[in-house]
Amino acid sequence: MAAIGTWAFSYPVVEKMKLHLLQQKPATDCVEESLADVEDNLETGKYIVGRGGYPNRDGQVQCDAAIMEGRPGRFGAVAALRCIGTPVSVARQIMEKSNHSMLVGEGALAFAKDQGFKVEDNKRMLSPESAKAYQDFTEKKKECKGHDTLATGDGDKIMCFCPSFHVVHLMKQGLCPADACQAVLNDIQERIGTKDMFEIGLIAMNIKGDVGAASSVEFPYTFWHNGREDVQLHTQLPI
């Protein structure tokens, strides 16, 4: 039994997963219930996760979530889902009840409604901080004479290299999680050069519960396995 989480705010999530796992709850239930608590917490929104997160350019809070099971080999995901406080639960329902593996936007919302999820007004998805951030954004737009640009984040760059797939492949070949993560990070840096290296953090766990990470920035993460009493917080330093 083991659990990992990215960034320091995942500590209470991994702590809750630890308690659920020790109670012998099914792993998928542990993941869904623990993540749903974070998604539905306004305080976590400042980390751009779930309720209280920053809205898009139209003022709508849109959330993504995914959940998977290695056996029998299936997953469910939502993207750009609005007005639902626990998108991971919708993702699970997609995995278990839909012919599709991923639904987005209004299609995801329609599916959530069909499954009986509570649909809330967008205002309830905003925290005072995220509402003010959007107000500040709209004020700046009024001052612009030309076009405005919104950054999409480094996730778009990360996807081009399929790093998670490569880490798992290297672990299947016998590398430990830390070495596998570092090898993939080194490969990316060699291909694009140090000057153009973007923000990326990799973390992996093998079936033994061994954890390893590699990162281009300072990257805190949390982990636990049944050989430890407490959840551990570790910071991976950049290469």
JSON list of N, CA and C in Angstrom, two decimals, residues 135-148:
[
{"chain": "A", "resi": 135, "resn": "GLN", "atom": "N", "xyz": [-11.40, 40.10, -11.85]},
{"chain": "A", "resi": 135, "resn": "GLN", "atom": "CA", "xyz": [-11.74, 41.51, -11.98]},
{"chain": "A", "resi": 135, "resn": "GLN", "atom": "C", "xyz": [-10.52, 42.31, -12.42]},
{"chain": "A", "resi": 136, "resn": "ASP", "atom": "N", "xyz": [-9.38, 42.01, -11.80]},
{"chain": "A", "resi": 136, "resn": "ASP", "atom": "CA", "xyz": [-8.15, 42.70, -12.18]},
{"chain": "A", "resi": 136, "resn": "ASP", "atom": "C", "xyz": [-7.80, 42.42, -13.64]},
{"chain": "A", "resi": 137, "resn": "PHE", "atom": "N", "xyz": [-8.02, 41.18, -14.07]},
{"chain": "A", "resi": 137, "resn": "PHE", "atom": "CA", "xyz": [-7.73, 40.81, -15.46]},
{"chain": "A", "resi": 137, "resn": "PHE", "atom": "C", "xyz": [-8.60, 41.59, -16.43]},
{"chain": "A", "resi": 138, "resn": "THR", "atom": "N", "xyz": [-9.90, 41.70, -16.12]},
{"chain": "A", "resi": 138, "resn": "THR", "atom": "CA", "xyz": [-10.80, 42.41, -17.03]},
{"chain": "A", "resi": 138, "resn": "THR", "atom": "C", "xyz": [-10.47, 43.90, -17.07]},
{"chain": "A", "resi": 139, "resn": "GLU", "atom": "N", "xyz": [-10.03, 44.46, -15.95]},
{"chain": "A", "resi": 139, "resn": "GLU", "atom": "CA", "xyz": [-9.64, 45.87, -15.95]},
{"chain": "A", "resi": 139, "resn": "GLU", "atom": "C", "xyz": [-8.42, 46.10, -16.83]},
{"chain": "A", "resi": 140, "resn": "LYS", "atom": "N", "xyz": [-7.49, 45.18, -16.78]},
{"chain": "A", "resi": 140, "resn": "LYS", "atom": "CA", "xyz": [-6.29, 45.31, -17.62]},
{"chain": "A", "resi": 140, "resn": "LYS", "atom": "C", "xyz": [-6.65, 45.18, -19.10]},
{"chain": "A", "resi": 141, "resn": "LYS", "atom": "N", "xyz": [-7.63, 44.33, -19.41]},
{"chain": "A", "resi": 141, "resn": "LYS", "atom": "CA", "xyz": [-8.06, 44.17, -20.79]},
{"chain": "A", "resi": 141, "resn": "LYS", "atom": "C", "xyz": [-8.61, 45.48, -21.35]},
{"chain": "A", "resi": 142, "resn": "LYS", "atom": "N", "xyz": [-9.33, 46.24, -20.52]},
{"chain": "A", "resi": 142, "resn": "LYS", "atom": "CA", "xyz": [-9.90, 47.50, -20.97]},
{"chain": "A", "resi": 142, "resn": "LYS", "atom": "C", "xyz": [-8.83, 48.51, -21.34]},
{"chain": "A", "resi": 143, "resn": "GLU", "atom": "N", "xyz": [-7.65, 48.38, -20.69]},
{"chain": "A", "resi": 143, "resn": "GLU", "atom": "CA", "xyz": [-6.58, 49.32, -20.94]},
{"chain": "A", "resi": 143, "resn": "GLU", "atom": "C", "xyz": [-5.76, 48.96, -22.17]},
{"chain": "A", "resi": 144, "resn": "CYS", "atom": "N", "xyz": [-5.92, 47.73, -22.69]},
{"chain": "A", "resi": 144, "resn": "CYS", "atom": "CA", "xyz": [-5.12, 47.27, -23.82]},
{"chain": "A", "resi": 144, "resn": "CYS", "atom": "C", "xyz": [-5.63, 47.90, -25.12]},
{"chain": "A", "resi": 145, "resn": "LYS", "atom": "N", "xyz": [-4.71, 48.39, -25.92]},
{"chain": "A", "resi": 145, "resn": "LYS", "atom": "CA", "xyz": [-5.07, 48.96, -27.22]},
{"chain": "A", "resi": 145, "resn": "LYS", "atom": "C", "xyz": [-5.04, 47.89, -28.31]},
{"chain": "A", "resi": 146, "resn": "GLY", "atom": "N", "xyz": [-4.19, 46.89, -28.14]},
{"chain": "A", "resi": 146, "resn": "GLY", "atom": "CA", "xyz": [-4.08, 45.83, -29.14]},
{"chain": "A", "resi": 146, "resn": "GLY", "atom": "C", "xyz": [-4.69, 44.55, -28.61]},
{"chain": "A", "resi": 147, "resn": "HIS", "atom": "N", "xyz": [-4.10, 43.43, -29.05]},
{"chain": "A", "resi": 147, "resn": "HIS", "atom": "CA", "xyz": [-4.62, 42.14, -28.60]},
{"chain": "A", "resi": 147, "resn": "HIS", "atom": "C", "xyz": [-4.04, 41.78, -27.24]},
{"chain": "A", "resi": 148, "resn": "ASP", "atom": "N", "xyz": [-4.69, 40.85, -26.56]},
{"chain": "A", "resi": 148, "resn": "ASP", "atom": "CA", "xyz": [-4.18, 40.37, -25.28]},
{"chain": "A", "resi": 148, "resn": "ASP", "atom": "C", "xyz": [-3.85, 38.89, -25.41]}
]
